[in-house]
Amino acid sequence: MAELTRELAAEPAVWRSHGRTRRSTRTLRVRTSAVIVTAVVLAVLVVPPLAHLDQQAVDLSMKLRPPSPAHPFGTDDVGRDLLLRCVYGLRVSLLVGLVAALVATFIGTAVGAAAAAFGGWTDRVVMRIVDTFSSIPHLLLGIFIVAMFRPGVWPVIVSVALTHWLSTARIVRSEVLSLRSRPYIDAAVSGGASRWRVAVRHLLPGVLPQAGLAAVLMVPHAMWHESALSFLGLGLPTHQASLGNLVQSARSSLLAGDWWPTLFPGLLLIIPTLAIAGLAGSWRERINPRRRSELML
Amino acid sequence: MLELDAITAGYERGSPVVRDAHLTVAPGEAVGLLGPSGCGKSTLARVAALLHRPDAGTVTLDGRPVTGWRHRAPREQRTAIGVVFQQPRLSADPRLSLRDLIAEPLRATGRRGEAAATVSELSRTVGLGEDLLGRRPHEVSDGQLQRACLARALVLRPRWLVCDEMTAMLDASTTAALVAVVEEYRRERGAGLLTVGHDRVLLERWCDRTVRWEDVTTA
């Protein structure tokens, strides 16, 4: 007995949290993501107006030079500075991604909210349409839409937006349905609130965080789709710098052993999108702490 | 008169929760409805508050038959009944401060101007300090939140009150305080009360008349 108590006393009865190290990597991830996103946005906004360099300036004497102090990312096959091309490309991709994500979220929120609000047959028909479109691969549907227009920024935006609102519609619909059955909506109805007031004052503010999160999570996805379409030669016109176009035009030089025209646009496609996804992930963790955060792209 | 006649109500077709219920509350009368949990008394209270459309039966409010529920009921019918729910956490919009929570019915009915004065008067009546009014639901206790919910139910001066297990989540002193507020309001306004619960001692001391669930549904 005495031994047992001594043994128990020797064992420190303190619960230790093992969460600390994990939390710090989480903070590190968020901070890194924030720094990268800020840097990218600044570069994209500041460099083009300030740099008095022509991104289209062709200099055949400088073609396919490897990275050097004068051209940190090297030059492409007609001697254009790749760093400048990449910044312009990122600008276009980011713009397309942002606009497409916003449009898609808007459509998704409107459709999802309407389906939940009207219920009954409207809800059933709308959600079956959503299911139908979800069953077609995004890229295939995107190619189909893009192919109907002349190449340019807007067809790409339309194509990405029209293929990406489906998941938002589903999220918003289920959120509205769950909010609508809460007693505080009953209380509002009993307090004389009109349908419109219930929607705007009580339902919409409840749905907005989810919709906003869906929008941010969609930006990387939309950027990747834009690049995929451009890479396939269906997206932006080839002279316009976009990350997809840059990777596409670098394909031939890669076979000749020139790695920089592929590597840098590729990295600029992957790193900023992962950073945006990282930020969105931490936001989602705040809204919904119980769900483990992973990169949901 | 608030009359519920032959009410059958439920959430799924073919399996009603409430079958053929009869209940009458006279103006100024306090009626307690006693029943075990899960028997359907909350559903009946929701029907009485025009928040749930019954499958069959008629509700008559102040001599006029009710033809629509929720938004289909005319606003003056809906607002003639003040409702307090069981769980204050769920019946308060988490984004509104207590001040906005209490003032919301006034704003929704276009009486924005009187909001400030009415809210501060009512919050004194239900025992909420001025400092609590700026807080949001998650920053106050259940009891404080239920006081705000009661104030919200009273803010439009309803002729009828429906309290669905209003005190089930509260301690004895808060229960006594809220019952006192309801009784004071009824004395002042002559409002009728339908209160639903499973605490027989409380309901028998509170109400003029207590009816058991079995008697309501088989009458």
Coordinates of C-alpha atoms in Angstrom, one line a residue:
Chain A
M1 CA 0.0 0.0 0.0
A2 CA 2.7 2.4 1.0
E3 CA 4.6 1.5 -2.2
L4 CA 1.6 2.2 -4.2
T5 CA 1.1 5.7 -2.8
R6 CA 4.8 6.5 -3.2
E7 CA 4.6 5.4 -6.8
L8 CA 1.5 7.5 -7.4
A9 CA 3.1 10.5 -5.7
A10 CA 6.2 10.1 -7.9
E11 CA 4.1 10.2 -11.0
P12 CA 3.4 13.8 -11.7
A13 CA -0.4 14.1 -12.0
V14 CA -0.5 16.9 -14.4
W15 CA -2.2 16.8 -17.8
R16 CA 0.0 18.2 -20.4
S17 CA -1.3 19.8 -23.5
H18 CA 0.2 18.4 -26.6
G19 CA -1.4 21.1 -28.7
R20 CA 1.3 23.6 -28.4
T21 CA 3.6 22.5 -31.2
R22 CA 0.7 21.9 -33.5
R23 CA -0.7 25.3 -32.8
S24 CA 2.6 27.0 -33.6
T25 CA 2.8 25.3 -37.0
R26 CA -0.7 26.4 -37.6
T27 CA 0.3 30.0 -36.9
L28 CA 3.4 29.6 -39.0
R29 CA 1.3 28.5 -41.9
V30 CA -1.2 31.3 -41.5
R31 CA 1.6 33.9 -41.3
T32 CA 3.6 32.5 -44.2
S33 CA 0.4 32.5 -46.3
A34 CA -0.5 36.0 -45.3
V35 CA 3.0 37.3 -46.2
I36 CA 3.0 35.5 -49.6
V37 CA -0.5 36.7 -50.4
T38 CA 0.4 40.3 -49.4
A39 CA 3.6 40.2 -51.4
V40 CA 1.8 38.8 -54.5
V41 CA -1.0 41.4 -54.3
L42 CA 1.5 44.2 -53.9
A43 CA 3.7 43.0 -56.7
V44 CA 0.7 42.7 -59.0
L45 CA -0.6 46.1 -58.1
V46 CA 2.6 48.1 -57.9
V47 CA 5.0 46.7 -60.4
P48 CA 3.1 47.2 -63.7
P49 CA 2.5 50.9 -63.2
L50 CA 5.9 51.6 -61.7
A51 CA 8.1 49.6 -64.0
H52 CA 8.6 51.5 -67.2
L53 CA 9.5 48.3 -69.0
D54 CA 7.5 46.8 -71.8
Q55 CA 6.6 43.2 -71.0
Q56 CA 6.1 42.6 -74.7
A57 CA 9.6 44.0 -75.7
V58 CA 11.2 41.4 -77.9
D59 CA 15.0 41.2 -77.9
L60 CA 16.1 38.3 -80.0
S61 CA 19.8 38.8 -79.0
M62 CA 18.8 38.0 -75.4
K63 CA 16.6 34.9 -76.1
L64 CA 16.5 32.0 -73.6
R65 CA 19.1 33.4 -71.2
P66 CA 19.3 31.6 -67.8
P67 CA 18.5 33.5 -64.6
S68 CA 21.1 36.3 -64.0
P69 CA 21.1 39.6 -62.0
A70 CA 19.7 41.5 -64.9
H71 CA 17.0 39.0 -65.5
P72 CA 16.3 37.1 -62.2
F73 CA 13.9 34.7 -63.9
G74 CA 15.8 34.5 -67.2
T75 CA 14.4 35.4 -70.6
D76 CA 12.0 33.5 -72.8
D77 CA 12.4 32.3 -76.4
V78 CA 12.0 35.7 -77.9
G79 CA 14.1 37.5 -75.2
R80 CA 11.4 38.9 -73.1
D81 CA 12.1 39.3 -69.3
L82 CA 10.4 36.4 -67.6
L83 CA 10.1 38.1 -64.2
L84 CA 8.0 40.9 -65.8
R85 CA 6.0 38.4 -67.8
C86 CA 5.3 36.4 -64.7
V87 CA 4.1 39.4 -62.8
Y88 CA 1.8 40.4 -65.6
G89 CA 0.7 36.8 -65.9
L90 CA 0.0 36.6 -62.2
R91 CA -2.0 39.8 -62.5
V92 CA -4.2 38.4 -65.2
S93 CA -4.6 35.0 -63.4
L94 CA -5.4 36.6 -60.1
L95 CA -7.9 38.9 -61.7
V96 CA -9.6 36.1 -63.5
G97 CA -9.6 34.0 -60.4
L98 CA -11.1 36.7 -58.2
V99 CA -13.8 37.9 -60.6
A100 CA -14.8 34.3 -61.4
A101 CA -14.9 33.3 -57.8
L102 CA -17.0 36.3 -56.9
V103 CA -19.4 35.8 -59.8
A104 CA -19.7 32.1 -59.0
T105 CA -20.3 32.8 -55.3
F106 CA -23.0 35.3 -56.1
I107 CA -24.8 32.9 -58.4
G108 CA -24.4 30.0 -56.0
T109 CA -25.7 32.1 -53.0
A110 CA -28.6 33.4 -55.0
V111 CA -29.6 29.9 -56.3
G112 CA -29.0 28.1 -53.0
A113 CA -31.0 30.7 -51.0
A114 CA -33.8 30.8 -53.5
A115 CA -34.1 27.0 -53.5
A116 CA -34.2 26.9 -49.7
A117 CA -36.6 29.8 -49.5
F118 CA -39.1 28.6 -52.0
G119 CA -38.8 24.9 -51.1
G120 CA -41.1 22.3 -52.6
W121 CA -40.9 21.8 -56.3
T122 CA -38.6 24.7 -57.0
D123 CA -36.1 23.3 -54.5
R124 CA -36.3 19.8 -56.0
V125 CA -35.9 20.9 -59.6
V126 CA -33.1 23.4 -58.9
M127 CA -31.1 20.9 -56.8
R128 CA -31.5 18.2 -59.5
I129 CA -30.1 20.6 -62.0
V130 CA -27.2 21.3 -59.7
D131 CA -26.6 17.6 -59.3
T132 CA -26.7 17.1 -63.1
F133 CA -24.1 19.8 -63.7
S134 CA -22.0 18.6 -60.8
S135 CA -21.7 15.2 -62.4
I136 CA -20.0 16.6 -65.5
P137 CA -16.3 17.2 -64.9
H138 CA -15.6 21.0 -64.4
L139 CA -12.9 21.1 -67.0
L140 CA -14.9 19.5 -69.7
L141 CA -17.9 21.8 -69.1
G142 CA -15.5 24.7 -68.9
I143 CA -13.9 23.8 -72.3
F144 CA -17.4 23.5 -73.8
I145 CA -18.4 27.0 -72.6
V146 CA -15.1 28.6 -73.6
A147 CA -15.2 27.1 -77.1
M148 CA -18.4 29.0 -77.8
F149 CA -16.7 32.3 -77.6
R150 CA -13.7 34.1 -79.1
P151 CA -10.6 33.8 -76.8
G152 CA -10.4 36.5 -74.2
V153 CA -10.6 37.3 -70.5
W154 CA -14.4 37.3 -70.3
P155 CA -15.1 33.9 -71.8
V156 CA -12.6 32.4 -69.4
I157 CA -14.3 34.2 -66.4
V158 CA -17.7 33.1 -67.6
S159 CA -16.6 29.5 -68.1
V160 CA -14.9 29.3 -64.7
A161 CA -17.8 31.0 -62.9
L162 CA -20.5 28.9 -64.5
T163 CA -18.8 25.7 -63.6
H164 CA -18.0 26.6 -60.0
W165 CA -21.2 28.0 -58.4
L166 CA -22.6 24.5 -57.8
S167 CA -20.9 23.7 -54.6
T168 CA -21.7 27.1 -53.1
A169 CA -25.4 26.7 -54.0
R170 CA -25.4 23.4 -52.1
I171 CA -23.6 24.9 -49.0
V172 CA -25.8 28.0 -48.9
R173 CA -29.0 26.0 -49.4
S174 CA -28.3 23.7 -46.5
E175 CA -27.2 26.6 -44.3
V176 CA -30.4 28.5 -45.0
L177 CA -32.5 25.4 -44.3
S178 CA -30.8 24.8 -41.0
L179 CA -31.0 28.5 -40.0
R180 CA -34.7 28.8 -41.0
S181 CA -35.8 26.1 -38.5
R182 CA -34.2 27.9 -35.5
P183 CA -36.6 29.3 -32.9
Y184 CA -35.2 32.8 -33.4
I185 CA -36.8 32.9 -36.8
D186 CA -40.1 31.9 -35.2
A187 CA -39.6 34.8 -32.8
A188 CA -39.0 37.2 -35.7
V189 CA -42.1 35.9 -37.5
S190 CA -44.1 36.3 -34.3
G191 CA -42.7 39.8 -33.9
G192 CA -44.3 40.9 -37.2
A193 CA -41.2 40.7 -39.4
S194 CA -41.9 40.4 -43.1
R195 CA -40.4 37.6 -45.3
W196 CA -38.0 40.1 -46.7
R197 CA -36.9 41.3 -43.3
V198 CA -36.4 37.8 -42.0
A199 CA -34.2 37.0 -45.0
V200 CA -32.1 40.2 -44.9
R201 CA -31.9 40.7 -41.2
H202 CA -31.6 37.1 -39.9
L203 CA -30.8 34.6 -42.7
L204 CA -28.4 36.5 -44.9
P205 CA -26.0 37.5 -42.1
G206 CA -25.9 33.9 -41.0
V207 CA -25.0 32.7 -44.5
L208 CA -22.5 35.3 -45.4
P209 CA -19.5 33.9 -43.6
Q210 CA -20.0 30.6 -45.3
A211 CA -20.5 32.2 -48.7
G212 CA -17.4 34.4 -48.2
L213 CA -15.3 31.4 -47.2
A214 CA -16.5 29.6 -50.3
A215 CA -15.5 32.6 -52.4
V216 CA -12.0 32.7 -51.0
L217 CA -11.6 28.9 -51.3
M218 CA -12.7 29.2 -54.9
V219 CA -10.0 31.7 -56.0
P220 CA -7.2 29.2 -56.2
H221 CA -9.4 26.7 -57.9
A222 CA -10.5 29.3 -60.4
M223 CA -6.9 30.3 -61.1
W224 CA -6.0 26.7 -61.8
H225 CA -8.9 26.4 -64.1
E226 CA -7.9 29.5 -66.0
S227 CA -4.3 28.2 -66.3
A228 CA -5.6 24.8 -67.5
L229 CA -7.8 26.3 -70.1
S230 CA -4.9 28.6 -71.3
F231 CA -2.5 25.7 -71.3
L232 CA -4.8 23.8 -73.5
G233 CA -4.9 26.8 -75.9
L234 CA -8.5 27.5 -75.2
G235 CA -8.2 30.3 -72.7
L236 CA -6.6 33.7 -73.1
P237 CA -5.1 34.7 -76.4
T238 CA -1.5 33.5 -76.6
H239 CA 0.1 36.9 -76.7
Q240 CA -1.4 37.8 -73.4
A241 CA 0.8 36.9 -70.5
S242 CA -1.1 34.6 -68.1
L243 CA 0.4 31.8 -66.0
G244 CA -1.2 29.1 -68.2
N245 CA 0.0 30.7 -71.4
L246 CA 3.6 31.1 -70.0
V247 CA 3.8 27.4 -69.1
Q248 CA 2.3 26.5 -72.4
S249 CA 4.8 28.5 -74.5
A250 CA 7.7 27.2 -72.3
R251 CA 6.9 23.6 -73.2
S252 CA 9.1 23.5 -76.3
S253 CA 12.1 25.0 -74.6
L254 CA 11.8 22.6 -71.7
L255 CA 12.5 19.8 -74.1
A256 CA 15.8 21.6 -75.1
G257 CA 16.8 21.6 -71.4
D258 CA 15.9 25.2 -70.6
W259 CA 14.1 24.8 -67.3
W260 CA 13.5 28.4 -66.2
P261 CA 10.6 29.4 -68.5
T262 CA 8.6 26.4 -67.0
L263 CA 9.7 26.5 -63.4
F264 CA 9.0 30.1 -62.5
P265 CA 5.5 30.5 -63.9
G266 CA 4.8 27.0 -62.4
L267 CA 5.9 28.1 -59.0
L268 CA 4.0 31.3 -59.2
L269 CA 0.9 29.3 -60.0
I270 CA 1.4 26.9 -57.1
I271 CA 2.7 29.0 -54.2
P272 CA 0.2 31.9 -54.2
T273 CA -2.7 29.6 -54.7
L274 CA -1.6 27.4 -51.8
A275 CA -1.1 30.6 -49.7
I276 CA -4.7 31.7 -50.4
A277 CA -6.0 28.3 -49.6
G278 CA -4.0 28.3 -46.4
L279 CA -5.6 31.6 -45.3
A280 CA -9.0 30.4 -46.2
G281 CA -8.4 27.2 -44.2
S282 CA -7.6 29.1 -41.1
W283 CA -10.7 31.2 -41.6
R284 CA -12.8 28.1 -41.9
E285 CA -11.2 26.8 -38.7
R286 CA -12.6 29.9 -37.0
I287 CA -16.1 29.6 -38.4
N288 CA -16.2 25.9 -37.8
P289 CA -13.6 24.8 -35.3
R290 CA -14.8 21.2 -35.1
R291 CA -13.9 20.4 -38.6
R292 CA -10.3 19.6 -39.2
S293 CA -8.7 22.0 -41.7
E294 CA -7.1 20.6 -44.7
L295 CA -6.5 22.1 -48.1
M296 CA -9.9 21.8 -49.6
L297 CA -9.4 22.9 -53.2
Chain B
M1 CA -60.9 34.4 -26.9
L2 CA -58.1 32.2 -28.1
E3 CA -59.8 29.0 -29.2
L4 CA -58.1 25.9 -30.5
D5 CA -60.7 23.5 -31.9
A6 CA -60.0 19.9 -33.0
I7 CA -56.4 20.6 -33.8
T8 CA -54.4 17.9 -35.5
A9 CA -50.8 18.9 -36.2
G10 CA -47.4 17.3 -36.9
Y11 CA -44.3 17.5 -38.9
E12 CA -44.7 14.4 -41.1
R13 CA -47.7 13.5 -43.2
G14 CA -49.7 10.7 -41.7
S15 CA -48.1 10.8 -38.3
P16 CA -49.5 13.8 -36.4
V17 CA -48.0 14.7 -33.0
V18 CA -51.1 16.3 -31.8
R19 CA -54.5 14.6 -32.4
D20 CA -57.8 16.4 -32.0
A21 CA -56.9 18.9 -29.3
H22 CA -59.3 21.4 -27.8
L23 CA -58.2 24.3 -25.7
T24 CA -59.8 27.7 -24.9
V25 CA -58.2 30.7 -23.2
A26 CA -60.5 33.6 -22.2
P27 CA -59.2 37.2 -22.3
G28 CA -57.3 37.9 -19.1
E29 CA -57.2 34.2 -18.1
A30 CA -54.1 32.3 -17.4
V31 CA -54.2 28.7 -18.6
G32 CA -51.5 26.2 -17.8
L33 CA -51.1 23.2 -20.0
L34 CA -49.4 20.3 -18.3
G35 CA -47.8 17.4 -20.0
P36 CA -44.8 15.1 -20.0
S37 CA -42.0 16.0 -22.4
G38 CA -42.4 14.9 -26.0
C39 CA -46.1 14.7 -25.8
G40 CA -46.7 17.5 -28.4
K41 CA -47.6 20.4 -26.1
S42 CA -44.9 22.6 -27.7
T43 CA -46.4 21.9 -31.1
L44 CA -49.8 22.9 -29.8
A45 CA -48.3 26.1 -28.4
R46 CA -46.7 26.8 -31.8
V47 CA -50.1 26.3 -33.5
A48 CA -51.7 28.7 -30.9
A49 CA -48.9 31.3 -31.6
L50 CA -49.7 31.0 -35.4
L51 CA -46.2 29.6 -36.0
H52 CA -47.2 26.1 -37.2
R53 CA -50.0 25.3 -39.6
P54 CA -52.1 22.4 -38.2
D55 CA -53.2 19.6 -40.6
A56 CA -56.8 20.0 -39.4
G57 CA -58.8 22.0 -37.0
T58 CA -59.6 25.6 -36.5
V59 CA -58.0 28.4 -34.4
T60 CA -60.1 31.4 -33.5
L61 CA -58.4 34.6 -32.3
D62 CA -60.6 37.3 -30.9
G63 CA -63.6 36.0 -32.7
R64 CA -61.9 35.8 -36.1
P65 CA -60.9 32.5 -37.5
V66 CA -57.3 32.2 -38.4
T67 CA -56.8 31.3 -42.1
G68 CA -53.0 31.6 -42.5
W69 CA -50.0 30.7 -40.4
R70 CA -46.5 32.3 -40.1
H71 CA -46.1 34.8 -42.9
R72 CA -49.6 34.0 -44.3
A73 CA -51.2 35.3 -41.1
P74 CA -51.9 39.1 -41.2
R75 CA -49.3 41.0 -39.2
E76 CA -51.8 42.3 -36.6
Q77 CA -52.9 38.7 -35.8
R78 CA -49.3 37.5 -35.5
T79 CA -48.2 40.4 -33.3
A80 CA -51.3 40.0 -31.1
I81 CA -49.6 37.0 -29.6
G82 CA -46.3 37.3 -27.7
V83 CA -44.2 34.1 -27.6
V84 CA -41.5 33.1 -25.2
F85 CA -39.6 29.9 -26.1
Q86 CA -37.9 27.3 -24.0
Q87 CA -34.3 27.8 -25.0
P88 CA -33.2 31.4 -24.9
R89 CA -29.9 30.5 -26.7
L90 CA -31.8 29.3 -29.7
S91 CA -34.5 31.9 -29.8
A92 CA -32.1 34.8 -29.9
D93 CA -30.3 35.8 -33.1
P94 CA -26.6 35.5 -32.1
R95 CA -25.7 38.6 -34.0
L96 CA -28.0 41.1 -32.3
S97 CA -27.2 42.9 -29.1
L98 CA -29.8 42.5 -26.4
R99 CA -30.9 46.1 -27.1
D100 CA -31.5 45.2 -30.8
L101 CA -33.1 41.9 -29.8
I102 CA -35.7 43.6 -27.7
A103 CA -36.3 46.4 -30.2
E104 CA -36.5 44.1 -33.3
P105 CA -40.3 43.7 -33.3
L106 CA -40.7 47.5 -33.1
R107 CA -38.4 48.0 -36.0
A108 CA -40.0 45.2 -38.0
T109 CA -43.4 46.8 -37.6
G110 CA -42.2 50.3 -38.5
R111 CA -42.2 51.8 -35.0
R112 CA -38.5 52.6 -35.0
G113 CA -39.1 55.9 -33.3
E114 CA -40.3 54.6 -30.0
A115 CA -37.7 51.9 -29.8
A116 CA -35.1 53.6 -27.5
A117 CA -37.6 54.7 -24.8
T118 CA -39.6 51.4 -24.8
V119 CA -36.5 49.2 -24.7
S120 CA -35.0 51.0 -21.7
E121 CA -38.4 51.0 -19.8
L122 CA -39.0 47.3 -20.6
S123 CA -35.5 46.2 -19.7
R124 CA -35.9 47.8 -16.3
T125 CA -39.2 45.9 -15.9
V126 CA -37.6 42.5 -16.7
G127 CA -34.6 43.3 -14.6
L128 CA -31.9 43.8 -17.2
G129 CA -29.3 46.5 -16.4
E130 CA -28.4 49.1 -18.9
D131 CA -24.9 47.7 -19.2
L132 CA -26.2 44.3 -20.3
L133 CA -28.1 45.7 -23.2
G134 CA -25.0 46.3 -25.3
R135 CA -23.9 42.7 -25.0
R136 CA -24.7 39.9 -27.4
P137 CA -26.4 36.6 -26.5
H138 CA -23.2 34.7 -26.0
E139 CA -22.0 37.2 -23.4
V140 CA -24.9 36.8 -21.0
S141 CA -26.3 34.0 -19.0
D142 CA -29.3 31.9 -19.9
G143 CA -31.4 33.7 -17.3
Q144 CA -30.4 37.2 -18.5
L145 CA -31.1 36.1 -22.1
Q146 CA -34.5 34.7 -21.2
R147 CA -35.3 38.1 -19.6
A148 CA -34.5 39.8 -22.8
C149 CA -36.6 37.3 -24.8
L150 CA -39.5 38.0 -22.5
A151 CA -39.0 41.7 -23.0
R152 CA -39.1 41.1 -26.8
A153 CA -42.3 39.2 -26.4
L154 CA -43.9 42.1 -24.5
V155 CA -42.5 44.9 -26.6
L156 CA -45.5 45.0 -29.0
R157 CA -48.0 44.9 -26.1
P158 CA -49.7 41.7 -27.2
R159 CA -53.2 40.8 -26.0
W160 CA -52.1 37.2 -25.7
L161 CA -49.0 35.5 -24.4
V162 CA -47.8 32.0 -25.2
C163 CA -45.0 30.7 -23.0
D164 CA -43.5 27.4 -24.1
E165 CA -41.6 26.0 -21.1
M166 CA -40.4 29.5 -20.5
T167 CA -38.7 28.6 -17.2
A168 CA -37.5 25.1 -17.9
M169 CA -33.8 26.3 -18.3
L170 CA -33.8 28.7 -15.3
D171 CA -33.1 28.6 -11.6
A172 CA -35.9 29.2 -9.0
S173 CA -35.2 32.9 -8.4
T174 CA -35.1 33.8 -12.1
T175 CA -38.3 31.7 -12.6
A176 CA -40.0 33.6 -9.9
A177 CA -38.9 36.9 -11.3
L178 CA -40.0 36.1 -14.8
V179 CA -43.4 34.8 -13.6
A180 CA -43.8 38.0 -11.6
V181 CA -43.1 40.1 -14.7
V182 CA -45.6 38.2 -16.8
E183 CA -48.3 38.5 -14.0
E184 CA -47.6 42.3 -13.7
Y185 CA -48.0 42.7 -17.4
R186 CA -51.3 40.7 -17.4
R187 CA -52.7 42.8 -14.5
E188 CA -51.8 45.9 -16.4
R189 CA -53.1 44.9 -19.8
G190 CA -55.6 42.2 -19.1
A191 CA -53.8 39.8 -21.5
G192 CA -54.6 36.1 -21.7
L193 CA -51.9 33.6 -21.1
L194 CA -51.2 30.1 -22.4
T195 CA -48.3 28.6 -20.6
V196 CA -47.0 25.1 -21.3
G197 CA -44.9 23.1 -19.0
H198 CA -44.3 19.9 -17.0
D199 CA -43.9 21.5 -13.6
R200 CA -47.2 20.9 -12.0
V201 CA -46.5 22.9 -8.8
L202 CA -45.4 25.9 -10.7
L203 CA -48.3 25.9 -13.2
E204 CA -50.9 25.4 -10.4
R205 CA -49.6 28.3 -8.5
W206 CA -49.2 30.5 -11.5
C207 CA -52.3 29.9 -13.5
D208 CA -56.1 30.3 -13.0
R209 CA -56.7 27.0 -14.5
T210 CA -54.5 24.0 -15.2
V211 CA -55.4 21.4 -17.8
R212 CA -53.7 18.1 -18.3
W213 CA -52.6 17.0 -21.8
E214 CA -54.8 13.9 -21.7
D215 CA -57.9 16.1 -21.1
V216 CA -57.0 18.4 -23.9
T217 CA -56.6 15.8 -26.5
T218 CA -59.5 13.5 -25.6
A219 CA -62.1 16.3 -24.8

